[in-house]
CSV table of C-alpha atoms in Angstrom, one decimal:
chain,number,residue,atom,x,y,z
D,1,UNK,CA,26.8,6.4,-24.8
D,2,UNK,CA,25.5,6.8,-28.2
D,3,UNK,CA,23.3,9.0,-29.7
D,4,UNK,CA,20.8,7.0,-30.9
D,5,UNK,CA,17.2,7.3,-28.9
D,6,UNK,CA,14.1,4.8,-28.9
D,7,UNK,CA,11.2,5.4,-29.2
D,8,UNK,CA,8.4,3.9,-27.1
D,9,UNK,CA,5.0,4.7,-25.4
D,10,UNK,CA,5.2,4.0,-22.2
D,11,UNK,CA,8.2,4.1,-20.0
D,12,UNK,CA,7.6,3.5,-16.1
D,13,UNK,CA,10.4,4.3,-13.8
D,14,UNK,CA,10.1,2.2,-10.9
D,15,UNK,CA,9.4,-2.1,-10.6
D,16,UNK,CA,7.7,-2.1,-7.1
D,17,UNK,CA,4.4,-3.7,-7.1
D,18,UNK,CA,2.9,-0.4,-8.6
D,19,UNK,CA,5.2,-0.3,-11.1
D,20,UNK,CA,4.4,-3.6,-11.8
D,21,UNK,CA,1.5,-3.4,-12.3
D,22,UNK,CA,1.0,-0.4,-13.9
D,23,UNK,CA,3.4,-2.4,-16.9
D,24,UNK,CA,0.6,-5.2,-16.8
D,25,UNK,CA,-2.3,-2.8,-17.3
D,26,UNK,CA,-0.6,-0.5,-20.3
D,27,UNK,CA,0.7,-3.7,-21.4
D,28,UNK,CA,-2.8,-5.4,-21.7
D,29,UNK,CA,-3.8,-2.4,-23.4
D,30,UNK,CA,-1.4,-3.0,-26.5
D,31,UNK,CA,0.6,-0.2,-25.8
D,32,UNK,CA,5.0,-0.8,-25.8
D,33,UNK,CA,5.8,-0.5,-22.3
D,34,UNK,CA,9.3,0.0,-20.8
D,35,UNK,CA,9.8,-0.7,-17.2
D,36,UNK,CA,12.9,-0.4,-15.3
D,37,UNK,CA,14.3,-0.8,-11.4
D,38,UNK,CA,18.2,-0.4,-10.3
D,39,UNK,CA,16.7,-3.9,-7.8
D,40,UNK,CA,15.4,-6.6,-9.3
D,41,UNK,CA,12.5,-8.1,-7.3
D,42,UNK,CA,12.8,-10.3,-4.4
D,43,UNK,CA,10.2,-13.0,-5.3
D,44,UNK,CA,10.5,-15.6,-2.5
D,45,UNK,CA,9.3,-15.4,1.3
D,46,UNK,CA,12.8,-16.5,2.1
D,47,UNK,CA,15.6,-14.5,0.5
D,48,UNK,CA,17.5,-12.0,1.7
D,49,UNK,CA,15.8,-8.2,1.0
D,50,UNK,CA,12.2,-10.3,1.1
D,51,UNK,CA,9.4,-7.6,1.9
D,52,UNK,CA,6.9,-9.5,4.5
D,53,UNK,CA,4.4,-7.3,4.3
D,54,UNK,CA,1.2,-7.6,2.7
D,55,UNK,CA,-1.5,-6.1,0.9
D,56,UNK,CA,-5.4,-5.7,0.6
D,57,UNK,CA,-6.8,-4.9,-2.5
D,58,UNK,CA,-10.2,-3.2,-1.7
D,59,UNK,CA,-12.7,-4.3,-4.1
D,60,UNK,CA,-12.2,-0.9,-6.6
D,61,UNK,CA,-8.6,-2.1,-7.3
D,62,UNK,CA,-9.4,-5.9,-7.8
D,63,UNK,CA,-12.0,-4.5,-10.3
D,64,UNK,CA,-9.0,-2.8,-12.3
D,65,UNK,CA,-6.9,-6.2,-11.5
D,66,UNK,CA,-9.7,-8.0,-13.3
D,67,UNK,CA,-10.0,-5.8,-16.1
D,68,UNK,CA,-6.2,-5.8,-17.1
D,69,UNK,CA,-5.8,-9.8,-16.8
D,70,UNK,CA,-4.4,-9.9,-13.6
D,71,UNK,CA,-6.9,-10.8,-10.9
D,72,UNK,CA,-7.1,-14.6,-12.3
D,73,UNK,CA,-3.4,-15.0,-11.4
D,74,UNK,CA,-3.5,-13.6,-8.1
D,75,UNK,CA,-6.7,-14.8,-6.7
D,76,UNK,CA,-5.9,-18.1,-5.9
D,77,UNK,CA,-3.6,-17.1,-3.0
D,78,UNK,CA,-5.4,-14.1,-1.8
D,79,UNK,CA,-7.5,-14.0,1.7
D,80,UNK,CA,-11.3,-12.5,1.7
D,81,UNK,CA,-11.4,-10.0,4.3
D,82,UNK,CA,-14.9,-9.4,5.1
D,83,UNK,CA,-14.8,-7.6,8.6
D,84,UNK,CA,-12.7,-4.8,9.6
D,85,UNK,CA,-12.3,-4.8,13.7
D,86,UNK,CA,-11.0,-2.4,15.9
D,87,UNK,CA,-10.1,-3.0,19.5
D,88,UNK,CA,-9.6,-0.4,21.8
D,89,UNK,CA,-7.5,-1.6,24.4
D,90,UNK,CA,-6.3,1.7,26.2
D,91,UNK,CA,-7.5,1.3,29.4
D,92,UNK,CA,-5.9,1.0,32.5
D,93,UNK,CA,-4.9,-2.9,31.3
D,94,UNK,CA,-3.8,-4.1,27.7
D,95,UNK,CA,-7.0,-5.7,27.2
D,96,UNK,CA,-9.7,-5.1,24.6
D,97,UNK,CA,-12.2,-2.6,26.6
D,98,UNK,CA,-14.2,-1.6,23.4
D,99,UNK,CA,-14.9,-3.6,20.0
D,100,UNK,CA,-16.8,-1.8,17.0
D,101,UNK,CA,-17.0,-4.8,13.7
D,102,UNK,CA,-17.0,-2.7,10.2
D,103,UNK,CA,-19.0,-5.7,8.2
D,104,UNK,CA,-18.6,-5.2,4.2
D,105,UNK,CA,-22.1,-7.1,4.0
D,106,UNK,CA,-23.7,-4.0,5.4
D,107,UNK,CA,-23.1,-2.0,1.9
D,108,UNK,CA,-22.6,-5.1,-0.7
D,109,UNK,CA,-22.2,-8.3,-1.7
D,110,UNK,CA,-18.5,-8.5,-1.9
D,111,UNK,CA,-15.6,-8.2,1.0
D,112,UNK,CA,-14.0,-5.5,1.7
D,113,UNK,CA,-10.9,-6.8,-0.4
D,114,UNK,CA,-8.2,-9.4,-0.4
D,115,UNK,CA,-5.3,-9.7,1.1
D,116,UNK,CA,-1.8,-11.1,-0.4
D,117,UNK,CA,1.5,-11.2,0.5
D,118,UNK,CA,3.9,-8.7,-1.1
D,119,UNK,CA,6.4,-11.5,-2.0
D,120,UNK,CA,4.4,-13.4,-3.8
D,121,UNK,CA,2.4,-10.4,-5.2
D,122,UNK,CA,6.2,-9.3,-7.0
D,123,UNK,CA,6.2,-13.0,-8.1
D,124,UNK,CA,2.4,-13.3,-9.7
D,125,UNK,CA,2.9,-10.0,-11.6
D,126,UNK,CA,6.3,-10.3,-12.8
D,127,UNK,CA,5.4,-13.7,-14.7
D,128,UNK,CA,2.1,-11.8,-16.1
D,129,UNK,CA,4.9,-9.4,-17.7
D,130,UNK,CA,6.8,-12.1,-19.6
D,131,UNK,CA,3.3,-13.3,-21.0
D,132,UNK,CA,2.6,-9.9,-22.6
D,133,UNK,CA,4.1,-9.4,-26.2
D,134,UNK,CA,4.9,-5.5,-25.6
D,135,UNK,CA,6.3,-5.2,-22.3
D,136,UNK,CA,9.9,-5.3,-21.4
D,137,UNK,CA,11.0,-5.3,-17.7
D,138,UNK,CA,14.5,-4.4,-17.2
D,139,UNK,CA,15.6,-4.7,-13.1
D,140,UNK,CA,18.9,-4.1,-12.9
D,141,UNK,CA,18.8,-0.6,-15.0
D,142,UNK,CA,17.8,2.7,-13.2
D,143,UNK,CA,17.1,6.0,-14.2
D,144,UNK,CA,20.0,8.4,-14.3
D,145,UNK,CA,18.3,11.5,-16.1
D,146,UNK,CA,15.0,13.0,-17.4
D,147,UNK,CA,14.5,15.6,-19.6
D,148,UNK,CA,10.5,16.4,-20.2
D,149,UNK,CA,9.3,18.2,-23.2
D,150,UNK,CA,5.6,18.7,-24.7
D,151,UNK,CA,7.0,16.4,-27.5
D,152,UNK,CA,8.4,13.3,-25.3
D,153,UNK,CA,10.2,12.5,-22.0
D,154,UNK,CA,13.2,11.5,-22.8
D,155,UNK,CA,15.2,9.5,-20.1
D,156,UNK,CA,18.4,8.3,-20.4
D,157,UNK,CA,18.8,4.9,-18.1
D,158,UNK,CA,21.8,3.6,-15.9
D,159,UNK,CA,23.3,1.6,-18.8
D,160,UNK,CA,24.1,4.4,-21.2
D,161,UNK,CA,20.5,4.1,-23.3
D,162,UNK,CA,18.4,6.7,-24.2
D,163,UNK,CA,14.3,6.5,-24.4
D,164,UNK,CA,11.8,9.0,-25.3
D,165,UNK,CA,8.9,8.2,-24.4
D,166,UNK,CA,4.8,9.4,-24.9
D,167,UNK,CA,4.1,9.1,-21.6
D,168,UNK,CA,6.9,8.8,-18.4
D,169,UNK,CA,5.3,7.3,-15.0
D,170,UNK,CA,7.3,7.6,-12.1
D,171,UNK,CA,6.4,4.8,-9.8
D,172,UNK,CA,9.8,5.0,-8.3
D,173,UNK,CA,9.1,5.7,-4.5
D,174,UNK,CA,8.9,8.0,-1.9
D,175,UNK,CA,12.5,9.4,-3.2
D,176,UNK,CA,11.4,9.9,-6.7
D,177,UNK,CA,14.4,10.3,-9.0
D,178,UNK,CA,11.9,11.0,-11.8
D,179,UNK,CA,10.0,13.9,-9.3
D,180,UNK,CA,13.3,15.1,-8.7
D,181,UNK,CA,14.6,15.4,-11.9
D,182,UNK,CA,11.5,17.7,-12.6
D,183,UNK,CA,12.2,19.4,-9.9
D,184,UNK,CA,9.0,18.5,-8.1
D,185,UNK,CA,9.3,20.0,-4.1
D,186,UNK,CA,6.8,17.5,-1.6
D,187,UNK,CA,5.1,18.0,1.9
D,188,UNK,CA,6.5,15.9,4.3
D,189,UNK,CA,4.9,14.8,7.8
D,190,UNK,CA,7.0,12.9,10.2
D,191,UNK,CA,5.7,10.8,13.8
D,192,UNK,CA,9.1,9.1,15.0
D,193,UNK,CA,7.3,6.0,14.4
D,194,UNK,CA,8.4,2.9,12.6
D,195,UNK,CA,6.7,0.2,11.6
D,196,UNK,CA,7.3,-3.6,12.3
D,197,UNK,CA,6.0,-6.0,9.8
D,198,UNK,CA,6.1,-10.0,10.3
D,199,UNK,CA,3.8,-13.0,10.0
D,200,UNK,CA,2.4,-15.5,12.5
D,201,UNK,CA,0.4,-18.3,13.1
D,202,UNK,CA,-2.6,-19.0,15.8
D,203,UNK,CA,-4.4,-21.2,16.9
D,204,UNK,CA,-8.3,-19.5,16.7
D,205,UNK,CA,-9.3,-19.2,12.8
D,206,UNK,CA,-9.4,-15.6,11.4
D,207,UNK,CA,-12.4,-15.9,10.0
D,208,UNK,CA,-11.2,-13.2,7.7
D,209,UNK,CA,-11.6,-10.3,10.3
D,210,UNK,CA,-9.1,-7.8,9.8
D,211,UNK,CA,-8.1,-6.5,13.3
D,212,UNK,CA,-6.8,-2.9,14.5
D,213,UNK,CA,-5.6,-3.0,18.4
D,214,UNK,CA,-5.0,0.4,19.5
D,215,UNK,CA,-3.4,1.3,22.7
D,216,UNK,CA,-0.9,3.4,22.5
D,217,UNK,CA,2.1,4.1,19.9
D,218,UNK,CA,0.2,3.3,17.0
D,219,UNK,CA,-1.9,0.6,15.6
D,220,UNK,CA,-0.9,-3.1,15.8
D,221,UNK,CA,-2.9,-4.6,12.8
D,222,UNK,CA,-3.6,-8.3,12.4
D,223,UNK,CA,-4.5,-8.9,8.4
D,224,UNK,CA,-5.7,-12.6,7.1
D,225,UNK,CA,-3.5,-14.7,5.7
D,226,UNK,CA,-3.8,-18.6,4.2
D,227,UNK,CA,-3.0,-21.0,6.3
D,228,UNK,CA,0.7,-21.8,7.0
D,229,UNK,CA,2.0,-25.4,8.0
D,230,UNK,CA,-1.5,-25.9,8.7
D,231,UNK,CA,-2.1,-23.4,11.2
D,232,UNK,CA,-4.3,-19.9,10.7
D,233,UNK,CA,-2.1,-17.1,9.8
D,234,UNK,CA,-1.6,-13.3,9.8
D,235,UNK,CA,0.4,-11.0,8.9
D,236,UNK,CA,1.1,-8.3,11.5
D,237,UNK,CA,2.1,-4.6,11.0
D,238,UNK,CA,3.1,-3.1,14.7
D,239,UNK,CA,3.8,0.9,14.2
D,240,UNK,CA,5.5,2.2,17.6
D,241,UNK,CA,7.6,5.0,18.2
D,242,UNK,CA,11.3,4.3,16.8
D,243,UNK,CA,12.6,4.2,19.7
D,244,UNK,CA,10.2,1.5,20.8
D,245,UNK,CA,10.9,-0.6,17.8
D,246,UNK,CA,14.5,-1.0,17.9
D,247,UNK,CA,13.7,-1.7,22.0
D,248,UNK,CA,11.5,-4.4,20.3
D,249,UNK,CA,13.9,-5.9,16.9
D,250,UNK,CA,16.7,-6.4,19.1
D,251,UNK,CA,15.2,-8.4,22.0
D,252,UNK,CA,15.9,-12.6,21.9
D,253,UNK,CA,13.0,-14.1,19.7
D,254,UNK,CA,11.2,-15.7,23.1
D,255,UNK,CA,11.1,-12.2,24.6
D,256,UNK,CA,10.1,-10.3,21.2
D,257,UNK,CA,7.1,-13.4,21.2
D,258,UNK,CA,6.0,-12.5,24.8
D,259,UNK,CA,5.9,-8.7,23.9
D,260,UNK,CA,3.7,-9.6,20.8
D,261,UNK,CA,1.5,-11.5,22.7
D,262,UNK,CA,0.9,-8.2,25.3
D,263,UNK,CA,0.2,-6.0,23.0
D,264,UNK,CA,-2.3,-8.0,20.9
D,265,UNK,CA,-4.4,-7.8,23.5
D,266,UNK,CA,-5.2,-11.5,23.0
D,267,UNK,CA,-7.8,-11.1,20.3
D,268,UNK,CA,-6.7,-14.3,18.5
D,269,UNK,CA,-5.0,-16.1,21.3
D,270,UNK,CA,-2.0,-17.1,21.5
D,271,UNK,CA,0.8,-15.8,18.6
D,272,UNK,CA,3.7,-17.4,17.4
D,273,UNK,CA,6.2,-15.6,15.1
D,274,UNK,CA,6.5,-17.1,11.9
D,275,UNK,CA,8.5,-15.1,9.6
D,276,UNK,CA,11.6,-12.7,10.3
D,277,UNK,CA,11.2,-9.3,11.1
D,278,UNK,CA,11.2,-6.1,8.6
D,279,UNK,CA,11.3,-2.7,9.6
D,280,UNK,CA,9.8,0.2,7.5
D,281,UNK,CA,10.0,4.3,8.5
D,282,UNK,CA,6.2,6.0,8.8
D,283,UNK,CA,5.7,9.5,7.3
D,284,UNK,CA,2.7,11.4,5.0
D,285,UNK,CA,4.5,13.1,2.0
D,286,UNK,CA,2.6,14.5,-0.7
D,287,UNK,CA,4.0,16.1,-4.1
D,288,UNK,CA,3.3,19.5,-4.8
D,289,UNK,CA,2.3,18.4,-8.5
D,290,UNK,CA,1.7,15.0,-9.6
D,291,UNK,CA,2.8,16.0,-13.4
D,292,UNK,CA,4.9,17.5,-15.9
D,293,UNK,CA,5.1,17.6,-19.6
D,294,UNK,CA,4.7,13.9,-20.7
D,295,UNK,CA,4.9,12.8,-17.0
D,296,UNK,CA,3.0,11.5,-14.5
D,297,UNK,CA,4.0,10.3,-10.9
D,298,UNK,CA,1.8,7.6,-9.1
D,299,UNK,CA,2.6,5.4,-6.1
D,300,UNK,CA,4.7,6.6,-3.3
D,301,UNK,CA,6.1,8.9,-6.1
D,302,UNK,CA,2.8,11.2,-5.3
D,303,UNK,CA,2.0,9.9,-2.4
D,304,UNK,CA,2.8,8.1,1.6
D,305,UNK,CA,0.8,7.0,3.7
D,306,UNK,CA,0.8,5.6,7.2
D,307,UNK,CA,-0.1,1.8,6.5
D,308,UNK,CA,-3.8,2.6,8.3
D,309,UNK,CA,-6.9,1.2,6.6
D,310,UNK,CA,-5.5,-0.1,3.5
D,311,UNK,CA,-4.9,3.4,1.7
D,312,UNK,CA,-2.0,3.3,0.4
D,313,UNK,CA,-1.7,0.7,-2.8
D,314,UNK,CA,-5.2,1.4,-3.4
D,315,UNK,CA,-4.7,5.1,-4.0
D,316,UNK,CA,-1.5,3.9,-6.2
D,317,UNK,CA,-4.2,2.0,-8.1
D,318,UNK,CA,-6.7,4.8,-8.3
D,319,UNK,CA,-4.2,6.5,-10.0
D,320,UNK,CA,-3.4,3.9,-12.2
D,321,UNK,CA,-7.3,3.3,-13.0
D,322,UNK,CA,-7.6,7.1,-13.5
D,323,UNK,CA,-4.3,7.4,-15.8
D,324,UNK,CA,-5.0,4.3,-18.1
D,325,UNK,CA,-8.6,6.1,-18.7
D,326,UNK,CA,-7.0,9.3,-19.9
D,327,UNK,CA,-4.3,7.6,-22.0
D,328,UNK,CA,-6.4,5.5,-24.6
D,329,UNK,CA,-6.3,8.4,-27.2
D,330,UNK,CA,-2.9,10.0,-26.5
D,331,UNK,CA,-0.6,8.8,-23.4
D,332,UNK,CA,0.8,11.9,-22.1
D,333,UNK,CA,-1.0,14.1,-23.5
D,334,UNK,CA,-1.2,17.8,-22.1
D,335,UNK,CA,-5.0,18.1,-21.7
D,336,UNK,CA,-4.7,14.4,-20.4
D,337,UNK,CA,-2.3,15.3,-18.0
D,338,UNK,CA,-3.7,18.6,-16.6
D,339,UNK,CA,-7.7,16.2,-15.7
D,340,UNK,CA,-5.2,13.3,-14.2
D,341,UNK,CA,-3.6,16.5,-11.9
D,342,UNK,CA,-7.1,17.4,-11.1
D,343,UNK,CA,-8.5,14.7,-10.6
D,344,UNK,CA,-6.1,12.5,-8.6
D,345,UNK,CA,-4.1,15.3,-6.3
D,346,UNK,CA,-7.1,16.7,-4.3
D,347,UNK,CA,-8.3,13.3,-3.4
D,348,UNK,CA,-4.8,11.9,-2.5
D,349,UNK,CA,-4.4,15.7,0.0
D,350,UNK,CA,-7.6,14.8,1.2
D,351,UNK,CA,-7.0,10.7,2.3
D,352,UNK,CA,-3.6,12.0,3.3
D,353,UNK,CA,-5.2,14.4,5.7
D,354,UNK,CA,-7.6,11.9,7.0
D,355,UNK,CA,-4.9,9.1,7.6
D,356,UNK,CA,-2.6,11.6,9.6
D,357,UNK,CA,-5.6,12.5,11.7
D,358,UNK,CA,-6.3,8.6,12.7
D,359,UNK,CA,-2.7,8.2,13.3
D,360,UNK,CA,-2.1,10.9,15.2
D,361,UNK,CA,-5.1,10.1,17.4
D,362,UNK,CA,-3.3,6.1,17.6
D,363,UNK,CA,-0.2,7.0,19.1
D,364,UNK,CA,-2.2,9.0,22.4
D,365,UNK,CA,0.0,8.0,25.1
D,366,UNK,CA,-1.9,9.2,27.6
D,367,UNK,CA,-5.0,7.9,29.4
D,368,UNK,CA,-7.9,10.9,28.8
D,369,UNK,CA,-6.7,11.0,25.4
D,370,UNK,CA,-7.1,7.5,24.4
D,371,UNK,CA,-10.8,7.4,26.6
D,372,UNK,CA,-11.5,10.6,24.3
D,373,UNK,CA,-10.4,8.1,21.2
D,374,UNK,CA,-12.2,5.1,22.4
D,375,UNK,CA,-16.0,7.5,23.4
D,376,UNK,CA,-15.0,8.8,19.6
D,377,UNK,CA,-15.2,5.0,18.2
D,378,UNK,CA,-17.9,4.0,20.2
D,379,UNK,CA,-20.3,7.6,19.4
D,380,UNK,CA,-19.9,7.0,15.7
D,381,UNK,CA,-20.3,3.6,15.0
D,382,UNK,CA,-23.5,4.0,16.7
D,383,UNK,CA,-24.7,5.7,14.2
D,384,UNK,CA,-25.8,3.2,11.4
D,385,UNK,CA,-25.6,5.7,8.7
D,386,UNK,CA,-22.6,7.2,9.2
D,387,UNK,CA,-20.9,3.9,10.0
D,388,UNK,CA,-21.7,2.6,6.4
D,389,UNK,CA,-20.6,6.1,5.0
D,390,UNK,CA,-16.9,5.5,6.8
D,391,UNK,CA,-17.0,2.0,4.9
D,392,UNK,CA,-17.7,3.3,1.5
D,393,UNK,CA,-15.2,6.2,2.3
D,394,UNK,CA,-12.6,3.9,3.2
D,395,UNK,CA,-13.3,2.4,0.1
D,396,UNK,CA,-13.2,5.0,-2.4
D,397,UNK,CA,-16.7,4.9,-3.2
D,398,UNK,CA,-19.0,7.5,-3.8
C-alpha cells in the first residue's frame, strides 16, 4: 500500500440504486465524486444475481430525479401509478370482502409516483454516471477501513488506495461497513417473514392501480408494470412467514402458479409467472446516529423498512434531497452534519414506527383480528379528510 492519499469531495460507499444515485446528484452538482461497491451491478432482467424487484418513486423523489438530470432517462420506462388499492380478503374465504381505492387525484394533479424495475433502474443510472465529467464509479473495490476526523474521512478501499474525503456517505446497506467502522450500534425489529419478489403477466389491464391483498402473513402487493410480450404486467412482492416462503420457492412452477393465483384473491384475474423468483429477509433496523465527523449514512445504511407503501427508497431519497441541500457551501461540514442528524433521524424513527405497526397488523392470522383490521380500513377511509391526510403522509408531504 502506499502512502500517498487523494483527495476528493465526495466519496460514497455503497453502488446500490441509492448509491447510485446519490453519485448522479453530487455529480450534477460539480462536485468530484467517488463511488465504490465490492459487486458490480447486475443490469439485465436475465443474469444471474438480477434483483426483480421494483420501485415507485413517489412524486417528492421524481422531483429530486428531475432536478439532478435523471428523471429524463428513466421516465420512459416507468409506470404511472395513480390508485393505491387495498383488498381485504381475510374472511372466512380468500376472496376480496372489503376494497378502500386511495386516488392521487383527490390531493393533485400528478400520480402518486412511478414505478420501474430495479434492473433496469441500476442500468439507467449507471450510464448517467459515465456522462458526468467528475464522477468515478469503481464496482469491484470495497471499503476495507474508515477513519473519520473533523478535517476529512479518510477511507482506505479493498485495492490498497487511500481517499480522504470532505464528505463520506455510507449508502452501503443494512450491514453498513462504513456504520460499523464508526462504531454506530442500530435497533433491530425482526417478523420471521420473508419476502417473495417476481413478475407476471394478466390478462385484465392495470390501469395503473397499485394493489395491497391482505389476508394473512403479510401483504401480497401487485405494482404496475409496462407491458411484457404484449400482455399487462406486474411485479409482485408476497411477504409470508419464512417458513411459508420456502414451503412456497421450492414447490414445481405449476403448483407455485396455482398458490399465486389463491392468494391474489383474483383481483386481476388470472396470473401467470413471468420472471424467476427472488427472495429477500423483512426487518425495521434503525441507526442510533445517522452521522459522524465528515460522515453521513443514508439508505438501508440508516434505515429498513418492510417493503409497505413505497417507504423505503423514498426515505433514501429524502435523505439524499436533505443532504445535497446542506452540502452546497461545505460537504461535510459539522454544523451541516448535526441539521442533516436532526432533521432526517426523527422522521425516518417515526415512518419506521408506522410501517411496523401496518405490518404487524398484516400478518394477523387469526379471524377477530383481521375483522378488527378490515372495520379499521373501512372506519377511516370513510372519513374524507383523514383519508387525503394518509395520502399526503404516505407521501412525505406536509
Amino acid at each position: 500500500m502506499t502512502g500517498s492519499i487523494d483527495d476528493i469531495d465526495i466519496l460514497i460507499s455503497g453502488g446500490g440504486i441509492a448509491g447510485l444515485i446519490t453519485a448522479a446528484a453530487f455529480g450534477a452538482e460539480g462536485f468530484s465524486v467517488l463511488c465504490v461497491d465490492p459487486a458490480p451491478p447486475v443490469t439485465d432482467e436475465g443474469a444471474a444475481g438480477a434483483d426483480l424487484r421494483s420501485t415507485a418513486f413517489l412524486t417528492p423523489s421524481v422531483k429530486l430525479l428531475e432536478q439532478i438530470g435523471l428523471w429524463e432517462r428513466l421516465a420512459p420506462h416507468a409506470t404511472a401509478l395513480q390508485v393505491m388499492r387495498i383488498v381485504d380478503a381475510g374472511g372466512a374465504e380468500p376472496t376480496p370482502r372489503l376494497t378502500r381505492d386511495f386516488d392521487a387525484s383527490e390531493i393533485g394533479d400528478q400520480p402518486f409516483g412511478w414505478n420501474l424495475p430495479n434492473w433496469l433502474l441500476r442500468r439507467e443510472i449507471s450510464a448517467r454516471l459515465e456522462q458526468l465529467q467528475t464522477v468515478r464509479f469503481l464496482p469491484g473495490t470495497g471499503t476495507a477501513g474508515v477513519v473519520a476526523r473533523d478535517e476529512g474521512a479518510i477511507v482506505t478501499l479493498t485495492d490498497g488506495r487511500r481517499v480522504r474525503a470532505r464528505l463520506l456517505i455510507g449508502a452501503d446497506g443494512r450491514d453498513s461497513p462504513v456504520r460499523q467502522a464508526l462504531g454506530i450500534g442500530v435497533r433491530r425489529l425482526r417478523y420471521g417473514q420473508k419476502a417473495l419478489a417476481f413478475a407476471v403477466t394478466h390478462d385484465q389491464p392495470h390501469h395503473n392501480v397499485s394493489t395491497e391483498v391482505h389476508r394473512s402473513g403479510g401483504p401480497f402487493t401487485l405494482v404496475p408494470l409496462p407491458d411484457r410480450d404484449g400482455k399487462p404486467s406486474s411485479a409482485i412482492v408476497w411477504m409470508e412467514n419464512g417458513r411459508e416462503t420456502a414451503r412456497l420457492a421450492a414447490l414445481p412452477p405449476a403448483e407455485f402458479e396455482a398458490e399465486v393465483n389463491a392468494r391474489s384473491a383474483g383481483v386481476l384475474g388470472p396470473l401467470r409467472v413471468a420472471t424467476r423468483l427472488t427472495e429477500w429477509p423483512i426487518i425495521s433496523q434503525i441507526a442510533d446516529r445517522f452521522t459522524g465527523p465528515r460522515t453521513a449514512l443514508i439508505a438501508e445504511a440508516a434505515h429498513v423498512l418492510p417493503p409497505i407503501g413505497a417507504q423505503g427508497l423514498n426515505m433514501s431519497l429524502a435523505d439524499l434531497g436533505a443532504l445535497l441541500d446542506l452540502s452546497k457551501a461545505d460537504p461535510g461540514s459539522a454544523a451541516s452534519l448535526a441539521k442533516f442528524e436532526r432533521s432526517r433521524r426523527p422522521e425516518a424513527y417515526a415512518r419506521l414506527m408506522g410501517i411496523d405497526a401496518l405490518n404487524r397488523a398484516s400478518q394477523a392470522q387469526l379471524r377477530p383480528l383481521r375483522d378488527l383490521r378490515a372495520a379499521a380500513l373501512g372506519g377511516l377511509y370513510s372519513i374524507a379528510p383523514m383519508r387525503r391526510l394518509m395520502m399526503k403522509a404516505g407521501l412525505g408531504l406536509r
